[in-house]
Amino acid sequence: VFAWLGHDRTGDCSKMIICDIYEQRSGVPQALAKLTSVHNEPLAVGDYRYDTPNGCEIIERKTFTDFWSSRFKARLQDQLYRICEGKCLPTLLLEQNVSEGFMLLLANASDQAYLASIQRNFGVRVVFSPVKVATANIIFWLYKNDQKITHKSVAPKLVKATTADTQATAYAAVLP
């Protein structure tokens, strides 16, 4: 039996990636299972979790559409806050067909400022993926490389925002 975030764990999960059961319909866990051992179970936060030498890493996978929705409802900041609160390091994996979303995301100054603010305030690593198969390969690569790297924990600095207006204020406050 496994228990996550703030609870003692039993069992050896250091050699596998834990995948949230709600990720199954994305197809990513099936592609990831071809590369490494994957265990499916409900996760309190995030979509993928694995142990590192200094703790754990939690990956939150967002499609472009979900990124926009969670940004303006303050859901993404809340998710990152809860990941950091559980003493895990967060990774935000943005997945979308390049022609449909990333060029717009990268060209938009507001989105760039938002990504910069969550990177600064939560110590989040932001990774882009063009398609689901690439997403599985990126998660596997992160998992393998994070086994060799030691990270320092980063405490969240942002107060949880609840509306787009308070988020805008929070973003402006952290811009150089």
Tab-separated table of N, CA and C in Angstrom:
chain	number	residue	atom	x	y	z
A	1	VAL	N	0.855	-1.179	0.000
A	1	VAL	CA	0.000	0.000	0.000
A	1	VAL	C	0.896	1.234	0.000
A	2	PHE	N	0.509	2.250	-0.783
A	2	PHE	CA	1.261	3.493	-0.845
A	2	PHE	C	0.397	4.630	-0.317
A	3	ALA	N	0.997	5.571	0.356
A	3	ALA	CA	0.300	6.782	0.778
A	3	ALA	C	1.223	7.957	0.482
A	4	TRP	N	0.687	9.044	-0.020
A	4	TRP	CA	1.533	10.133	-0.495
A	4	TRP	C	1.271	11.455	0.217
A	5	LEU	N	2.269	12.302	0.136
A	5	LEU	CA	2.199	13.690	0.580
A	5	LEU	C	1.772	13.859	2.023
A	6	GLY	N	2.769	13.882	2.875
A	6	GLY	CA	2.505	14.124	4.274
A	6	GLY	C	2.246	12.861	5.070
A	7	HIS	N	2.300	11.704	4.458
A	7	HIS	CA	2.084	10.443	5.155
A	7	HIS	C	3.320	9.571	5.010
A	8	ASP	N	3.494	8.666	5.933
A	8	ASP	CA	4.586	7.714	5.804
A	8	ASP	C	4.283	6.762	4.668
A	9	ARG	N	5.317	6.368	3.954
A	9	ARG	CA	5.156	5.423	2.859
A	9	ARG	C	5.634	4.056	3.295
A	10	THR	N	5.031	3.045	2.752
A	10	THR	CA	5.544	1.694	2.905
A	10	THR	C	5.686	1.122	1.513
A	11	GLY	N	6.587	0.205	1.342
A	11	GLY	CA	6.819	-0.364	0.019
A	11	GLY	C	7.934	0.384	-0.682
A	12	ASP	N	8.462	-0.205	-1.734
A	12	ASP	CA	9.561	0.399	-2.482
A	12	ASP	C	9.033	0.965	-3.783
A	13	CYS	N	8.908	2.275	-3.844
A	13	CYS	CA	8.434	2.905	-5.072
A	13	CYS	C	9.566	3.630	-5.775
A	14	SER	N	10.807	3.467	-5.287
A	14	SER	CA	11.926	4.220	-5.833
A	14	SER	C	12.290	3.796	-7.247
A	15	LYS	N	11.789	2.671	-7.682
A	15	LYS	CA	12.151	2.197	-9.013
A	15	LYS	C	10.964	2.216	-9.969
A	16	MET	N	10.008	3.094	-9.712
A	16	MET	CA	8.862	3.188	-10.605
A	16	MET	C	8.296	4.599	-10.604
A	17	ILE	N	7.473	4.852	-11.588
A	17	ILE	CA	6.756	6.113	-11.680
A	17	ILE	C	5.309	5.829	-11.291
A	18	ILE	N	4.793	6.630	-10.390
A	18	ILE	CA	3.396	6.512	-9.977
A	18	ILE	C	2.582	7.446	-10.863
A	19	CYS	N	1.516	6.925	-11.422
A	19	CYS	CA	0.667	7.683	-12.325
A	19	CYS	C	-0.732	7.797	-11.723
A	20	ASP	N	-1.287	9.002	-11.734
A	20	ASP	CA	-2.645	9.200	-11.245
A	20	ASP	C	-3.628	8.413	-12.122
A	21	ILE	N	-4.606	7.798	-11.490
A	21	ILE	CA	-5.551	6.950	-12.229
A	21	ILE	C	-6.350	7.748	-13.265
A	22	TYR	N	-6.504	9.036	-13.072
A	22	TYR	CA	-7.262	9.849	-14.016
A	22	TYR	C	-6.469	10.191	-15.274
A	23	GLU	N	-5.198	9.852	-15.289
A	23	GLU	CA	-4.359	10.085	-16.462
A	23	GLU	C	-4.523	8.990	-17.511
A	24	GLN	N	-5.161	7.889	-17.163
A	24	GLN	CA	-5.268	6.745	-18.072
A	24	GLN	C	-5.863	7.113	-19.427
A	25	ARG	N	-6.865	7.955	-19.429
A	25	ARG	CA	-7.525	8.284	-20.699
A	25	ARG	C	-6.652	9.126	-21.618
A	26	SER	N	-5.567	9.696	-21.097
A	26	SER	CA	-4.682	10.503	-21.941
A	26	SER	C	-3.828	9.648	-22.873
A	27	GLY	N	-3.598	8.380	-22.490
A	27	GLY	CA	-2.745	7.511	-23.289
A	27	GLY	C	-1.274	7.599	-22.927
A	28	VAL	N	-0.887	8.605	-22.141
A	28	VAL	CA	0.514	8.778	-21.768
A	28	VAL	C	1.007	7.629	-20.880
A	29	PRO	N	0.232	7.185	-19.869
A	29	PRO	CA	0.727	6.085	-19.028
A	29	PRO	C	1.019	4.803	-19.817
A	30	GLN	N	0.209	4.526	-20.828
A	30	GLN	CA	0.429	3.338	-21.628
A	30	GLN	C	1.739	3.450	-22.418
A	31	ALA	N	2.007	4.626	-22.973
A	31	ALA	CA	3.267	4.841	-23.689
A	31	ALA	C	4.444	4.814	-22.721
A	32	LEU	N	4.264	5.361	-21.527
A	32	LEU	CA	5.319	5.372	-20.511
A	32	LEU	C	5.634	3.961	-20.014
A	33	ALA	N	4.608	3.106	-19.921
A	33	ALA	CA	4.796	1.729	-19.449
A	33	ALA	C	5.680	0.920	-20.395
A	34	LYS	N	5.816	1.364	-21.629
A	34	LYS	CA	6.712	0.684	-22.569
A	34	LYS	C	8.170	1.014	-22.280
A	35	LEU	N	8.397	2.056	-21.469
A	35	LEU	CA	9.753	2.521	-21.177
A	35	LEU	C	10.238	2.152	-19.786
A	36	THR	N	9.311	2.061	-18.835
A	36	THR	CA	9.697	1.806	-17.443
A	36	THR	C	8.497	1.269	-16.674
A	37	SER	N	8.730	0.925	-15.428
A	37	SER	CA	7.664	0.421	-14.565
A	37	SER	C	6.763	1.573	-14.121
A	38	VAL	N	5.451	1.394	-14.325
A	38	VAL	CA	4.460	2.418	-13.967
A	38	VAL	C	3.416	1.778	-13.069
A	39	HIS	N	3.091	2.470	-11.978
A	39	HIS	CA	2.048	2.010	-11.063
A	39	HIS	C	0.938	3.045	-11.071
A	40	ASN	N	-0.296	2.612	-11.283
A	40	ASN	CA	-1.443	3.523	-11.335
A	40	ASN	C	-2.174	3.538	-9.997
A	41	GLU	N	-2.395	4.724	-9.474
A	41	GLU	CA	-3.170	4.902	-8.239
A	41	GLU	C	-3.568	6.361	-8.101
A	42	PRO	N	-4.541	6.650	-7.262
A	42	PRO	CA	-4.945	8.051	-7.083
A	42	PRO	C	-3.831	8.856	-6.410
A	43	LEU	N	-3.538	10.012	-6.955
A	43	LEU	CA	-2.569	10.924	-6.353
A	43	LEU	C	-3.321	12.140	-5.816
A	44	ALA	N	-2.913	12.626	-4.654
A	44	ALA	CA	-3.561	13.796	-4.058
A	44	ALA	C	-3.337	15.042	-4.911
A	45	VAL	N	-2.148	15.167	-5.478
A	45	VAL	CA	-1.821	16.278	-6.381
A	45	VAL	C	-0.938	15.747	-7.496
A	46	GLY	N	-1.007	16.398	-8.627
A	46	GLY	CA	-0.154	16.037	-9.748
A	46	GLY	C	-0.660	14.836	-10.526
A	47	ASP	N	0.018	14.598	-11.631
A	47	ASP	CA	-0.344	13.499	-12.515
A	47	ASP	C	0.662	12.349	-12.475
A	48	TYR	N	1.924	12.657	-12.187
A	48	TYR	CA	2.974	11.640	-12.117
A	48	TYR	C	3.858	11.963	-10.920
A	49	ARG	N	4.364	10.928	-10.271
A	49	ARG	CA	5.203	11.098	-9.092
A	49	ARG	C	6.285	10.051	-9.097
A	50	TYR	N	7.491	10.456	-8.719
A	50	TYR	CA	8.580	9.494	-8.529
A	50	TYR	C	9.542	10.018	-7.483
A	51	ASP	N	10.236	9.079	-6.865
A	51	ASP	CA	11.209	9.445	-5.846
A	51	ASP	C	12.522	9.860	-6.489
A	52	THR	N	13.214	10.781	-5.811
A	52	THR	CA	14.552	11.222	-6.200
A	52	THR	C	15.453	11.031	-4.985
A	53	PRO	N	16.767	11.181	-5.145
A	53	PRO	CA	17.648	11.029	-3.984
A	53	PRO	C	17.318	11.954	-2.811
A	54	ASN	N	16.729	13.122	-3.089
A	54	ASN	CA	16.414	14.086	-2.026
A	54	ASN	C	14.935	14.231	-1.734
A	55	GLY	N	14.111	13.320	-2.172
A	55	GLY	CA	12.682	13.456	-1.912
A	55	GLY	C	11.858	12.908	-3.055
A	56	CYS	N	11.059	13.790	-3.653
A	56	CYS	CA	10.213	13.335	-4.758
A	56	CYS	C	9.982	14.456	-5.755
A	57	GLU	N	9.576	14.071	-6.934
A	57	GLU	CA	9.226	14.987	-8.013
A	57	GLU	C	7.792	14.695	-8.401
A	58	ILE	N	7.008	15.741	-8.605
A	58	ILE	CA	5.637	15.570	-9.070
A	58	ILE	C	5.478	16.359	-10.359
A	59	ILE	N	4.963	15.681	-11.370
A	59	ILE	CA	4.742	16.306	-12.672
A	59	ILE	C	3.253	16.582	-12.841
A	60	GLU	N	2.947	17.813	-13.149
A	60	GLU	CA	1.572	18.212	-13.483
A	60	GLU	C	1.540	18.402	-14.995
A	61	ARG	N	0.794	17.546	-15.696
A	61	ARG	CA	0.684	17.623	-17.151
A	61	ARG	C	-0.546	18.449	-17.508
A	62	LYS	N	-0.339	19.432	-18.363
A	62	LYS	CA	-1.447	20.284	-18.796
A	62	LYS	C	-1.445	20.375	-20.316
A	63	THR	N	-2.627	20.210	-20.911
A	63	THR	CA	-2.766	20.568	-22.312
A	63	THR	C	-2.862	22.082	-22.364
A	64	PHE	N	-2.712	22.638	-23.550
A	64	PHE	CA	-2.786	24.085	-23.706
A	64	PHE	C	-4.118	24.635	-23.192
A	65	THR	N	-5.204	23.947	-23.531
A	65	THR	CA	-6.536	24.380	-23.101
A	65	THR	C	-6.672	24.335	-21.583
A	66	ASP	N	-6.219	23.249	-20.963
A	66	ASP	CA	-6.292	23.113	-19.512
A	66	ASP	C	-5.389	24.128	-18.817
A	67	PHE	N	-4.238	24.422	-19.429
A	67	PHE	CA	-3.332	25.432	-18.880
A	67	PHE	C	-4.053	26.777	-18.770
A	68	TRP	N	-4.723	27.166	-19.846
A	68	TRP	CA	-5.451	28.437	-19.834
A	68	TRP	C	-6.548	28.431	-18.790
A	69	SER	N	-7.321	27.366	-18.756
A	69	SER	CA	-8.426	27.274	-17.808
A	69	SER	C	-7.922	27.331	-16.368
A	70	SER	N	-6.909	26.536	-16.061
A	70	SER	CA	-6.410	26.482	-14.686
A	70	SER	C	-5.679	27.761	-14.301
A	71	ARG	N	-5.108	28.447	-15.273
A	71	ARG	CA	-4.438	29.718	-14.992
A	71	ARG	C	-5.445	30.752	-14.507
A	72	PHE	N	-6.531	30.906	-15.212
A	72	PHE	CA	-7.474	31.964	-14.879
A	72	PHE	C	-8.415	31.619	-13.731
A	73	LYS	N	-8.475	30.381	-13.357
A	73	LYS	CA	-9.268	29.991	-12.190
A	73	LYS	C	-8.381	29.813	-10.954
A	74	ALA	N	-7.101	30.130	-11.072
A	74	ALA	CA	-6.116	30.008	-9.992
A	74	ALA	C	-5.897	28.560	-9.565
A	75	ARG	N	-6.349	27.618	-10.354
A	75	ARG	CA	-6.210	26.201	-10.007
A	75	ARG	C	-4.749	25.735	-10.105
A	76	LEU	N	-4.020	26.218	-11.103
A	76	LEU	CA	-2.632	25.791	-11.271
A	76	LEU	C	-1.772	26.242	-10.100
A	77	GLN	N	-1.936	27.478	-9.666
A	77	GLN	CA	-1.161	27.951	-8.519
A	77	GLN	C	-1.484	27.135	-7.268
A	78	ASP	N	-2.738	26.813	-7.079
A	78	ASP	CA	-3.129	25.994	-5.937
A	78	ASP	C	-2.483	24.610	-6.020
A	79	GLN	N	-2.471	24.015	-7.213
A	79	GLN	CA	-1.846	22.705	-7.377
A	79	GLN	C	-0.352	22.769	-7.069
A	80	LEU	N	0.330	23.788	-7.585
A	80	LEU	CA	1.764	23.922	-7.334
A	80	LEU	C	2.041	24.177	-5.855
A	81	TYR	N	1.209	24.983	-5.230
A	81	TYR	CA	1.351	25.253	-3.800
A	81	TYR	C	1.253	23.951	-2.995
A	82	ARG	N	0.250	23.119	-3.328
A	82	ARG	CA	0.069	21.866	-2.606
A	82	ARG	C	1.208	20.890	-2.867
A	83	ILE	N	1.776	20.910	-4.079
A	83	ILE	CA	2.931	20.053	-4.366
A	83	ILE	C	4.103	20.464	-3.488
A	84	CYS	N	4.389	21.764	-3.441
A	84	CYS	CA	5.503	22.263	-2.620
A	84	CYS	C	5.245	22.052	-1.135
A	85	GLU	N	4.006	22.196	-0.723
A	85	GLU	CA	3.625	21.995	0.671
A	85	GLU	C	3.920	20.552	1.101
A	86	GLY	N	3.802	19.621	0.168
A	86	GLY	CA	4.083	18.216	0.435
A	86	GLY	C	5.555	17.880	0.318
A	87	LYS	N	6.418	18.897	0.213
A	87	LYS	CA	7.874	18.741	0.164
A	87	LYS	C	8.364	18.051	-1.107
A	88	CYS	N	7.590	18.145	-2.171
A	88	CYS	CA	8.012	17.595	-3.457
A	88	CYS	C	8.360	18.738	-4.398
A	89	LEU	N	9.183	18.445	-5.374
A	89	LEU	CA	9.546	19.436	-6.379
A	89	LEU	C	8.602	19.331	-7.562
A	90	PRO	N	8.083	20.464	-8.043
A	90	PRO	CA	7.101	20.428	-9.122
A	90	PRO	C	7.709	20.595	-10.514
A	91	THR	N	7.132	19.893	-11.464
A	91	THR	CA	7.422	20.096	-12.883
A	91	THR	C	6.091	20.317	-13.583
A	92	LEU	N	6.015	21.339	-14.394
A	92	LEU	CA	4.835	21.604	-15.203
A	92	LEU	C	5.171	21.182	-16.624
A	93	LEU	N	4.446	20.207	-17.122
A	93	LEU	CA	4.663	19.712	-18.467
A	93	LEU	C	3.498	20.183	-19.342
A	94	LEU	N	3.777	21.101	-20.261
A	94	LEU	CA	2.751	21.658	-21.141
A	94	LEU	C	2.757	20.877	-22.445
A	95	GLU	N	1.632	20.268	-22.747
A	95	GLU	CA	1.537	19.393	-23.919
A	95	GLU	C	0.517	19.912	-24.914
A	96	GLN	N	0.959	20.071	-26.128
A	96	GLN	CA	0.043	20.491	-27.196
A	96	GLN	C	0.776	20.378	-28.514
A	97	ASN	N	0.020	20.246	-29.569
A	97	ASN	CA	0.589	20.287	-30.903
A	97	ASN	C	1.176	21.675	-31.103
A	98	VAL	N	2.433	21.744	-31.518
A	98	VAL	CA	3.130	23.019	-31.643
A	98	VAL	C	2.348	24.003	-32.507
A	99	SER	N	1.791	23.547	-33.597
A	99	SER	CA	1.088	24.456	-34.494
A	99	SER	C	-0.202	25.009	-33.887
A	100	GLU	N	-0.737	24.347	-32.869
A	100	GLU	CA	-2.003	24.782	-32.286
A	100	GLU	C	-1.858	25.643	-31.043
A	101	GLY	N	-0.720	25.649	-30.405
A	101	GLY	CA	-0.707	26.346	-29.137
A	101	GLY	C	0.594	26.961	-28.681
A	102	PHE	N	1.703	26.253	-28.769
A	102	PHE	CA	2.918	26.753	-28.144
A	102	PHE	C	3.410	28.053	-28.742
A	103	MET	N	3.268	28.206	-30.043
A	103	MET	CA	3.727	29.454	-30.642
A	103	MET	C	2.939	30.628	-30.075
A	104	LEU	N	1.636	30.445	-29.880
A	104	LEU	CA	0.828	31.496	-29.263
A	104	LEU	C	1.261	31.726	-27.827
A	105	LEU	N	1.501	30.640	-27.095
A	105	LEU	CA	1.900	30.741	-25.696
A	105	LEU	C	3.232	31.475	-25.559
A	106	LEU	N	4.193	31.110	-26.393
A	106	LEU	CA	5.520	31.704	-26.279
A	106	LEU	C	5.554	33.141	-26.784
A	107	ALA	N	4.635	33.511	-27.675
A	107	ALA	CA	4.614	34.865	-28.226
A	107	ALA	C	3.841	35.833	-27.339
A	108	ASN	N	3.074	35.329	-26.386
A	108	ASN	CA	2.218	36.151	-25.556
A	108	ASN	C	2.982	36.603	-24.307
A	109	ALA	N	3.196	37.900	-24.160
A	109	ALA	CA	3.971	38.427	-23.030
A	109	ALA	C	3.321	38.099	-21.690
A	110	SER	N	1.985	38.089	-21.640
A	110	SER	CA	1.282	37.770	-20.401
A	110	SER	C	1.558	36.325	-19.970
A	111	ASP	N	1.520	35.405	-20.939
A	111	ASP	CA	1.810	34.002	-20.615
A	111	ASP	C	3.262	33.820	-20.199
A	112	GLN	N	4.168	34.523	-20.857
A	112	GLN	CA	5.583	34.447	-20.491
A	112	GLN	C	5.789	34.941	-19.063
A	113	ALA	N	5.134	36.042	-18.709
A	113	ALA	CA	5.250	36.579	-17.352
A	113	ALA	C	4.668	35.600	-16.340
A	114	TYR	N	3.547	34.980	-16.684
A	114	TYR	CA	2.928	33.999	-15.786
A	114	TYR	C	3.860	32.813	-15.565
A	115	LEU	N	4.410	32.262	-16.642
A	115	LEU	CA	5.330	31.131	-16.502
A	115	LEU	C	6.562	31.526	-15.687
A	116	ALA	N	7.082	32.731	-15.925
A	116	ALA	CA	8.238	33.205	-15.155
A	116	ALA	C	7.883	33.330	-13.676
A	117	SER	N	6.681	33.804	-13.379
A	117	SER	CA	6.303	33.976	-11.972
A	117	SER	C	6.153	32.636	-11.259
A	118	ILE	N	5.569	31.634	-11.924
A	118	ILE	CA	5.436	30.344	-11.234
A	118	ILE	C	6.781	29.643	-11.131
A	119	GLN	N	7.666	29.872	-12.096
A	119	GLN	CA	9.006	29.300	-11.976
A	119	GLN	C	9.734	29.911	-10.784
A	120	ARG	N	9.615	31.209	-10.651
A	120	ARG	CA	10.298	31.911	-9.558
A	120	ARG	C	9.684	31.587	-8.195
A	121	ASN	N	8.371	31.580	-8.102
A	121	ASN	CA	7.708	31.445	-6.818
A	121	ASN	C	7.593	30.015	-6.314
A	122	PHE	N	7.582	29.073	-7.209
A	122	PHE	CA	7.417	27.679	-6.799
A	122	PHE	C	8.617	26.813	-7.140
A	123	GLY	N	9.622	27.375	-7.800
A	123	GLY	CA	10.767	26.574	-8.207
A	123	GLY	C	10.369	25.516	-9.225
A	124	VAL	N	9.299	25.785	-9.980
A	124	VAL	CA	8.776	24.807	-10.922
A	124	VAL	C	9.636	24.767	-12.185
A	125	ARG	N	9.837	23.571	-12.654
A	125	ARG	CA	10.520	23.359	-13.926
A	125	ARG	C	9.416	23.267	-14.982
A	126	VAL	N	9.523	24.057	-16.053
A	126	VAL	CA	8.520	24.044	-17.114
A	126	VAL	C	9.111	23.342	-18.329
A	127	VAL	N	8.371	22.350	-18.827
A	127	VAL	CA	8.818	21.545	-19.957
A	127	VAL	C	7.700	21.535	-20.990
A	128	PHE	N	8.063	21.636	-22.269
A	128	PHE	CA	7.082	21.618	-23.351
A	128	PHE	C	7.160	20.289	-24.093
A	129	SER	N	5.997	19.798	-24.496
A	129	SER	CA	5.928	18.560	-25.261
A	129	SER	C	4.932	18.743	-26.411
A	130	PRO	N	5.329	18.333	-27.612
A	130	PRO	CA	4.429	18.523	-28.752
A	130	PRO	C	3.320	17.472	-28.867
A	131	VAL	N	3.556	16.237	-28.421
A	131	VAL	CA	2.576	15.153	-28.574
A	131	VAL	C	2.691	14.173	-27.411
A	132	LYS	N	1.688	13.321	-27.230
A	132	LYS	CA	1.639	12.382	-26.110
A	132	LYS	C	2.831	11.417	-26.062
A	133	VAL	N	3.258	10.910	-27.222
A	133	VAL	CA	4.403	9.985	-27.230
A	133	VAL	C	5.654	10.703	-26.733
A	134	ALA	N	5.822	11.949	-27.157
A	134	ALA	CA	6.955	12.737	-26.671
A	134	ALA	C	6.823	12.990	-25.174
A	135	THR	N	5.601	13.190	-24.696
A	135	THR	CA	5.372	13.404	-23.267
A	135	THR	C	5.877	12.217	-22.460
A	136	ALA	N	5.565	11.014	-22.888
A	136	ALA	CA	6.027	9.812	-22.191
A	136	ALA	C	7.560	9.752	-22.193
A	137	ASN	N	8.168	10.070	-23.308
A	137	ASN	CA	9.633	10.063	-23.395
A	137	ASN	C	10.256	11.127	-22.491
A	138	ILE	N	9.630	12.298	-22.420
A	138	ILE	CA	10.137	13.370	-21.562
A	138	ILE	C	10.024	12.971	-20.091
A	139	ILE	N	8.892	12.400	-19.688
A	139	ILE	CA	8.722	11.967	-18.296
A	139	ILE	C	9.769	10.918	-17.951
A	140	PHE	N	9.990	9.969	-18.850
A	140	PHE	CA	11.003	8.930	-18.616
A	140	PHE	C	12.394	9.556	-18.498
A	141	TRP	N	12.716	10.494	-19.380
A	141	TRP	CA	14.019	11.160	-19.338
A	141	TRP	C	14.206	11.911	-18.025
A	142	LEU	N	13.162	12.655	-17.598
A	142	LEU	CA	13.245	13.378	-16.326
A	142	LEU	C	13.470	12.408	-15.171
A	143	TYR	N	12.716	11.318	-15.170
A	143	TYR	CA	12.824	10.295	-14.125
A	143	TYR	C	14.245	9.733	-14.055
A	144	LYS	N	14.779	9.357	-15.182
A	144	LYS	CA	16.130	8.776	-15.207
A	144	LYS	C	17.179	9.787	-14.766
A	145	ASN	N	17.095	11.016	-15.247
A	145	ASN	CA	18.091	12.028	-14.916
A	145	ASN	C	17.949	12.559	-13.500
A	146	ASP	N	16.734	12.611	-12.977
A	146	ASP	CA	16.545	13.088	-11.607
A	146	ASP	C	17.065	12.085	-10.581
A	147	GLN	N	17.303	10.849	-10.973
A	147	GLN	CA	17.872	9.872	-10.047
A	147	GLN	C	19.335	10.206	-9.758
A	148	LYS	N	19.951	11.000	-10.626
A	148	LYS	CA	21.372	11.335	-10.490
A	148	LYS	C	21.597	12.731	-9.916
A	149	ILE	N	20.555	13.559	-9.932
A	149	ILE	CA	20.688	14.968	-9.540
A	149	ILE	C	20.101	15.180	-8.154
A	150	THR	N	20.775	15.992	-7.370
A	150	THR	CA	20.202	16.363	-6.081
A	150	THR	C	19.675	17.783	-6.190
A	151	HIS	N	18.423	17.991	-5.783
A	151	HIS	CA	17.758	19.290	-5.838
A	151	HIS	C	17.625	19.856	-4.434
A	152	LYS	N	17.496	21.163	-4.367
A	152	LYS	CA	17.146	21.810	-3.112
A	152	LYS	C	15.665	22.119	-3.141
A	153	SER	N	15.012	21.929	-2.022
A	153	SER	CA	13.585	22.216	-1.939
A	153	SER	C	13.354	23.720	-1.982
A	154	VAL	N	12.302	24.133	-2.665
A	154	VAL	CA	11.958	25.545	-2.783
A	154	VAL	C	10.599	25.762	-2.144
A	155	ALA	N	10.546	26.669	-1.189
A	155	ALA	CA	9.270	26.969	-0.538
A	155	ALA	C	8.485	27.963	-1.385
A	156	PRO	N	7.195	27.765	-1.512
A	156	PRO	CA	6.388	28.722	-2.282
A	156	PRO	C	6.403	30.094	-1.639
A	157	LYS	N	6.440	31.141	-2.459
A	157	LYS	CA	6.443	32.512	-1.963
A	157	LYS	C	5.118	33.207	-2.209
A	158	LEU	N	4.330	32.697	-3.155
A	158	LEU	CA	3.077	33.357	-3.507
A	158	LEU	C	1.947	32.952	-2.575
A	159	VAL	N	1.146	33.903	-2.236
A	159	VAL	CA	-0.102	33.602	-1.541
A	159	VAL	C	-1.060	33.095	-2.604
A	160	LYS	N	-1.865	32.113	-2.251
A	160	LYS	CA	-2.798	31.550	-3.217
A	160	LYS	C	-3.728	32.636	-3.759
A	161	ALA	N	-3.769	32.765	-5.087
A	161	ALA	CA	-4.674	33.710	-5.725
A	161	ALA	C	-5.999	33.005	-5.990
A	162	THR	N	-7.078	33.760	-5.922
A	162	THR	CA	-8.382	33.136	-6.100
A	162	THR	C	-9.126	33.628	-7.334
A	163	THR	N	-8.698	34.726	-7.912
A	163	THR	CA	-9.357	35.233	-9.111
A	163	THR	C	-8.305	35.730	-10.086
A	164	ALA	N	-8.727	35.971	-11.310
A	164	ALA	CA	-7.805	36.494	-12.321
A	164	ALA	C	-7.252	37.852	-11.899
A	165	ASP	N	-8.048	38.676	-11.229
A	165	ASP	CA	-7.577	39.993	-10.792
A	165	ASP	C	-6.471	39.877	-9.753
A	166	THR	N	-6.663	38.993	-8.756
A	166	THR	CA	-5.617	38.856	-7.744
A	166	THR	C	-4.395	38.174	-8.332
A	167	GLN	N	-4.590	37.305	-9.324
A	167	GLN	CA	-3.439	36.708	-9.988
A	167	GLN	C	-2.634	37.772	-10.722
A	168	ALA	N	-3.316	38.660	-11.437
A	168	ALA	CA	-2.631	39.705	-12.182
A	168	ALA	C	-1.776	40.562	-11.242
A	169	THR	N	-2.311	40.861	-10.073
A	169	THR	CA	-1.558	41.622	-9.077
A	169	THR	C	-0.347	40.837	-8.604
A	170	ALA	N	-0.544	39.543	-8.363
A	170	ALA	CA	0.553	38.697	-7.905
A	170	ALA	C	1.640	38.592	-8.981
A	171	TYR	N	1.257	38.478	-10.251
A	171	TYR	CA	2.249	38.384	-11.327
A	171	TYR	C	3.041	39.679	-11.431
A	172	ALA	N	2.341	40.806	-11.390
A	172	ALA	CA	3.009	42.084	-11.514
A	172	ALA	C	4.002	42.285	-10.374
A	173	ALA	N	3.687	41.770	-9.207
A	173	ALA	CA	4.545	41.939	-8.040
A	173	ALA	C	5.859	41.196	-8.165
A	174	VAL	N	5.907	40.142	-8.964
A	174	VAL	CA	7.145	39.357	-9.055
A	174	VAL	C	7.950	39.651	-10.307
A	175	LEU	N	7.425	40.506	-11.185
A	175	LEU	CA	8.163	40.816	-12.403
A	175	LEU	C	9.317	41.747	-12.079
A	176	PRO	N	10.452	41.562	-12.790
A	176	PRO	CA	11.626	42.433	-12.530
A	176	PRO	C	11.369	43.867	-12.911
